[in-house]
Short mmCIF file of C-alpha atoms in Angstrom, two decimals:
data_model
loop_
_atom_site.label_atom_id
_atom_site.label_comp_id
_atom_site.label_asym_id
_atom_site.label_seq_id
_atom_site.Cartn_x
_atom_site.Cartn_y
_atom_site.Cartn_z
CA MET A 1 189.45 -20.89 170.89
CA THR A 2 192.82 -22.66 171.13
CA ARG A 3 195.83 -21.09 172.80
CA THR A 4 197.51 -20.87 169.39
CA LYS A 5 194.60 -18.91 167.92
CA GLU A 6 194.51 -16.61 170.95
CA LYS A 7 198.18 -15.80 170.38
CA ILE A 8 197.63 -15.26 166.66
CA LYS A 9 194.65 -13.00 167.22
CA LYS A 10 196.36 -10.95 169.92
CA ARG A 11 199.56 -10.53 167.93
CA SER A 12 197.93 -9.94 164.55
CA TYR A 13 195.49 -7.19 165.44
CA SER A 14 198.24 -4.89 166.69
CA PRO A 15 199.14 -3.45 163.23
CA PHE A 16 195.65 -2.09 162.70
CA LEU A 17 196.08 1.21 164.43
CA ILE A 18 195.46 3.80 161.73
CA ASN A 19 198.53 6.02 161.34
CA ARG A 20 199.66 8.71 158.95
CA LYS A 21 201.73 6.36 156.83
CA SER A 22 198.85 3.98 156.17
CA ILE A 23 196.51 6.89 155.36
CA TYR A 24 199.08 8.46 153.05
CA GLY A 25 199.61 5.08 151.41
CA VAL A 26 195.93 4.78 150.48
CA LEU A 27 195.73 8.43 149.37
CA GLU A 28 198.76 7.93 147.14
CA ILE A 29 197.05 4.98 145.45
CA ILE A 30 193.81 6.94 144.97
CA PHE A 31 195.63 9.93 143.46
CA SER A 32 197.70 7.70 141.17
CA GLU A 33 194.64 5.83 139.90
CA LEU A 34 192.70 9.07 139.37
CA LYS A 35 195.55 10.52 137.32
CA ASN A 36 195.82 7.35 135.27
CA SER A 37 192.05 7.35 134.61
CA ILE A 38 192.30 10.85 133.18
CA TYR A 39 195.19 9.82 130.92
CA LYS A 40 193.30 6.73 129.74
CA SER A 41 190.24 8.79 128.85
CA LEU A 42 192.42 11.00 126.66
CA ASP A 43 194.40 8.24 124.98
CA LYS A 44 194.05 4.52 125.64
CA GLU A 45 197.64 3.88 124.56
CA SER A 46 198.89 6.24 127.29
CA SER A 47 197.55 4.12 130.16
CA LYS A 48 200.30 3.00 132.51
CA GLU A 49 199.26 -0.65 132.12
CA LYS A 50 199.74 -0.49 128.34
CA LYS A 51 203.06 1.28 128.83
CA VAL A 52 204.24 -1.50 131.15
CA LEU A 53 203.39 -4.09 128.49
CA ASN A 54 205.35 -2.11 125.92
CA TYR A 55 208.35 -1.88 128.28
CA VAL A 56 208.21 -5.64 128.80
CA LYS A 57 208.15 -6.35 125.07
CA GLU A 58 210.97 -3.89 124.47
CA LYS A 59 213.32 -4.75 127.35
CA ALA A 60 212.51 -8.22 128.72
CA ILE A 61 213.73 -11.54 127.34
CA LYS A 62 211.05 -13.64 125.68
CA ASN A 63 210.24 -16.93 127.46
CA ASP A 64 212.16 -15.73 130.55
CA PRO A 65 209.66 -15.14 133.42
CA GLU A 66 212.32 -13.67 135.74
CA SER A 67 213.19 -11.08 133.12
CA VAL A 68 209.54 -10.08 132.75
CA LEU A 69 209.08 -9.79 136.52
CA LYS A 70 212.20 -7.63 136.77
CA ILE A 71 210.96 -5.17 134.14
CA ILE A 72 207.53 -4.88 135.79
CA ASP A 73 209.20 -4.33 139.19
CA ASP A 74 211.38 -1.63 137.65
CA CYS A 75 208.24 0.11 136.37
CA GLY A 76 206.65 -0.19 139.83
CA TYR A 77 209.63 1.36 141.58
CA ASN A 78 210.62 4.02 139.06
CA LYS A 79 207.74 4.85 136.73
CA PHE A 80 204.17 4.21 137.97
CA PHE A 81 202.29 2.91 140.97
CA LEU A 82 201.28 -0.66 140.10
CA MET A 83 198.81 -2.82 142.02
CA ASN A 84 201.03 -5.89 141.85
CA ILE A 85 202.07 -7.82 144.93
CA GLY A 86 205.61 -6.64 144.17
CA ASP A 87 208.98 -8.28 144.61
CA HIS A 88 209.28 -8.42 148.42
CA LYS A 89 205.81 -9.78 149.12
CA GLY A 90 206.12 -11.79 145.92
CA LYS A 91 209.00 -13.79 147.41
CA ILE A 92 206.76 -14.68 150.35
CA LEU A 93 204.10 -15.79 147.87
CA ASP A 94 206.71 -17.92 146.09
CA ASP A 95 207.59 -19.71 149.33
CA TYR A 96 204.00 -20.60 150.16
CA VAL A 97 203.18 -21.75 146.63
CA LEU A 98 206.19 -24.07 146.74
CA GLU A 99 205.25 -25.27 150.24
CA SER A 100 201.73 -26.12 149.09
CA LYS A 101 202.87 -28.40 146.24
CA ALA A 102 199.54 -27.34 144.74
CA GLN A 103 198.00 -29.16 141.81
CA LYS A 104 195.31 -26.52 141.34
CA VAL A 105 195.66 -22.85 142.24
CA LEU A 106 193.03 -20.10 142.13
CA GLU A 107 193.96 -16.44 141.67
CA LEU A 108 191.38 -13.75 142.45
CA GLY A 109 192.59 -10.53 140.86
CA VAL A 110 195.01 -10.69 137.93
CA TYR A 111 195.75 -7.05 137.02
CA LEU A 112 198.84 -7.21 134.76
CA GLY A 113 199.56 -10.89 135.35
CA TYR A 114 202.54 -10.23 137.64
CA SER A 115 201.40 -12.58 140.42
CA THR A 116 200.14 -14.96 137.73
CA ILE A 117 203.70 -15.24 136.42
CA ARG A 118 205.13 -15.65 139.93
CA ILE A 119 202.72 -18.48 140.70
CA ALA A 120 202.80 -20.24 137.32
CA ARG A 121 206.58 -20.43 137.18
CA ASN A 122 206.59 -22.32 140.52
CA LEU A 123 203.99 -24.92 139.57
CA SER A 124 204.83 -28.52 138.74
CA LYS A 125 204.37 -29.89 135.23
CA ASN A 126 200.83 -31.19 135.77
CA SER A 127 199.59 -28.31 137.95
CA ARG A 128 197.23 -25.58 136.74
CA LEU A 129 196.42 -21.99 137.66
CA TYR A 130 192.89 -20.57 137.30
CA SER A 131 192.94 -16.75 137.22
CA ILE A 132 189.91 -14.46 137.46
CA ASP A 133 189.62 -10.72 136.79
CA ALA A 134 186.59 -8.55 136.08
CA ASN A 135 188.56 -6.02 134.00
CA LYS A 136 188.80 -7.17 130.38
CA ASP A 137 191.54 -4.68 129.46
CA PHE A 138 193.76 -5.81 132.34
CA LEU A 139 193.13 -9.45 131.50
CA GLU A 140 194.20 -8.95 127.88
CA ILE A 141 197.46 -7.34 129.03
CA ALA A 142 198.01 -10.16 131.53
CA GLN A 143 197.52 -12.75 128.80
CA GLU A 144 200.13 -11.01 126.66
CA HIS A 145 202.57 -10.99 129.60
CA LEU A 146 202.00 -14.71 130.15
CA GLU A 147 202.43 -15.43 126.45
CA PHE A 148 205.67 -13.43 126.40
CA SER A 149 206.88 -15.26 129.52
CA GLY A 150 206.22 -18.67 127.98
CA LEU A 151 203.81 -19.68 130.75
CA HIS A 152 200.44 -19.30 129.00
CA ASP A 153 199.89 -23.06 128.80
CA LYS A 154 199.77 -23.31 132.62
CA VAL A 155 196.96 -20.78 133.09
CA THR A 156 193.22 -20.64 132.41
CA PHE A 157 191.85 -17.08 132.46
CA TYR A 158 188.29 -16.05 133.29
CA ASN A 159 186.86 -12.59 132.62
CA GLY A 160 184.14 -11.73 135.14
CA LYS A 161 183.42 -11.13 138.80
CA ALA A 162 184.76 -13.85 141.06
CA SER A 163 181.33 -14.18 142.65
CA GLU A 164 179.92 -15.15 139.25
CA VAL A 165 182.79 -17.37 138.11
CA ILE A 166 183.44 -19.39 141.30
CA PRO A 167 180.12 -21.30 141.27
CA ARG A 168 180.85 -22.39 137.67
CA LEU A 169 184.39 -23.65 138.25
CA ASN A 170 183.57 -27.10 139.60
CA GLU A 171 187.16 -27.42 140.85
CA LYS A 172 188.86 -27.94 144.23
CA PHE A 173 191.95 -25.90 145.01
CA ASP A 174 195.08 -26.42 147.08
CA PHE A 175 196.07 -22.74 147.07
CA VAL A 176 194.09 -19.50 146.70
CA PHE A 177 195.69 -16.10 146.16
CA ILE A 178 193.36 -13.18 146.97
CA ASP A 179 194.24 -9.72 145.67
CA HIS A 180 191.12 -8.35 143.95
CA ARG A 181 188.36 -5.99 145.18
CA LYS A 182 189.00 -5.59 148.89
CA GLU A 183 185.31 -5.54 149.84
CA ALA A 184 184.94 -8.95 148.16
CA TYR A 185 187.66 -10.82 150.08
CA LEU A 186 185.32 -12.22 152.71
CA THR A 187 182.26 -12.84 150.53
CA ASP A 188 184.31 -14.66 147.90
CA LEU A 189 186.14 -16.77 150.50
CA LYS A 190 182.76 -17.79 151.93
CA LEU A 191 181.60 -18.59 148.40
CA LEU A 192 184.59 -20.90 147.92
CA ILE A 193 183.67 -22.72 151.12
CA GLU A 194 179.97 -22.95 150.23
CA ASN A 195 180.81 -24.39 146.80
CA ASN A 196 183.22 -26.95 148.27
CA CYS A 197 186.13 -25.48 146.29
CA LEU A 198 188.85 -25.98 148.94
CA ASN A 199 190.82 -29.14 149.56
CA ASP A 200 191.74 -30.01 153.13
CA GLY A 201 194.93 -28.13 153.98
CA ALA A 202 194.40 -25.52 151.25
CA ILE A 203 196.37 -22.32 151.77
CA ILE A 204 194.54 -18.98 151.48
CA PHE A 205 197.02 -16.15 150.84
CA ALA A 206 195.43 -12.68 151.21
CA ASP A 207 197.37 -9.51 150.32
CA ASN A 208 196.86 -5.86 151.44
CA ILE A 209 195.08 -6.66 154.69
CA VAL A 210 196.74 -3.81 156.62
CA LEU A 211 196.70 -1.19 153.88
CA PHE A 212 192.93 -1.57 153.46
CA HIS A 213 192.14 -2.41 157.09
CA LEU A 214 190.26 -5.66 156.31
CA GLU A 215 189.07 -6.43 159.82
CA ASP A 216 185.94 -8.38 158.80
CA TYR A 217 188.02 -10.79 156.74
CA LEU A 218 190.57 -11.15 159.53
CA GLU A 219 187.96 -11.77 162.20
CA PHE A 220 186.46 -14.55 160.08
CA VAL A 221 189.69 -16.46 159.38
CA ARG A 222 191.10 -15.92 162.88
CA THR A 223 188.08 -17.00 164.88
CA ASN A 224 186.62 -19.70 162.63
CA PRO A 225 187.70 -23.22 163.68
CA ILE A 226 188.09 -24.32 160.05
CA PHE A 227 191.13 -22.03 159.68
CA GLU A 228 194.56 -21.68 161.25
CA SER A 229 195.88 -18.24 160.36
CA LYS A 230 199.19 -16.44 160.42
CA PHE A 231 199.87 -12.73 160.01
CA ILE A 232 202.98 -11.54 158.14
CA PRO A 233 203.80 -7.81 158.49
CA THR A 234 205.12 -6.23 155.29
CA LEU A 235 205.39 -2.92 153.50
CA ARG A 236 203.11 -1.92 150.63
CA GLU A 237 204.32 -2.99 147.21
CA TYR A 238 207.11 -0.78 145.86
CA SER A 239 207.16 1.30 149.06
CA SER A 240 209.84 1.79 151.71
CA SER A 241 207.53 3.24 154.35
CA HIS A 242 203.81 2.42 153.99
CA PRO A 243 202.77 -0.51 156.23
CA ASP A 244 200.91 -3.51 154.85
CA GLY A 245 200.50 -7.19 155.66
CA ILE A 246 199.60 -10.66 154.45
CA GLU A 247 197.26 -13.15 156.09
CA VAL A 248 197.99 -16.82 155.40
CA SER A 249 195.20 -19.19 156.42
CA TYR A 250 195.18 -23.00 156.32
CA PHE A 251 191.78 -24.56 155.64
CA ARG A 252 190.85 -27.62 157.73
CA LYS A 253 187.73 -29.63 156.99
#
């Protein structure tokens, strides 16, 4: 292992001491999602995701991605817990997407299309975003958000598990954003490698690695010679206290 990787590994593992704030952060998410599930079972229109879409259509400016992002962020801070990357971590995502100058980007986990909008608005004219989500209802809402934002022509959506879609893509990516099922981070990254889906120098941007304590994923990208990884400490989306973090890994053939 190189001296650089030793420093990265030593520095990056330090946030993974379980503390009350990280436990409370996960419990808050679980409680919020349980409450929303009950509301959805009573009335589909009352789901928080559908309400966010309605707020966007009512208050945002059509064909203005920044306006749409602002309304979704407002909902995340003041109305509901939303599983978006959020504004603070989103700005970090923006920087790395721009740095990559990516022609083809893969997004694992779409939810409401918030990160989809953030990525798509930073792509060059001939670039394309491929976005995968297993939840059909979320994907339909995301598509409406992209249509409203005026960015739908930059994105190809896939409904299904990433593990089933990836082998059928037949594409090579310069940037991969991972924010779907946490237990699938590592298996789907390995699947991308096995299917030769990563260009040399591709950036892998993984969210929520502290909040969900993703040590198996971190061990793989930090000790494998095909990656150079960097840890970025953050707070959980729309939170002022719950710790989280991002792992950015550069793929080297």
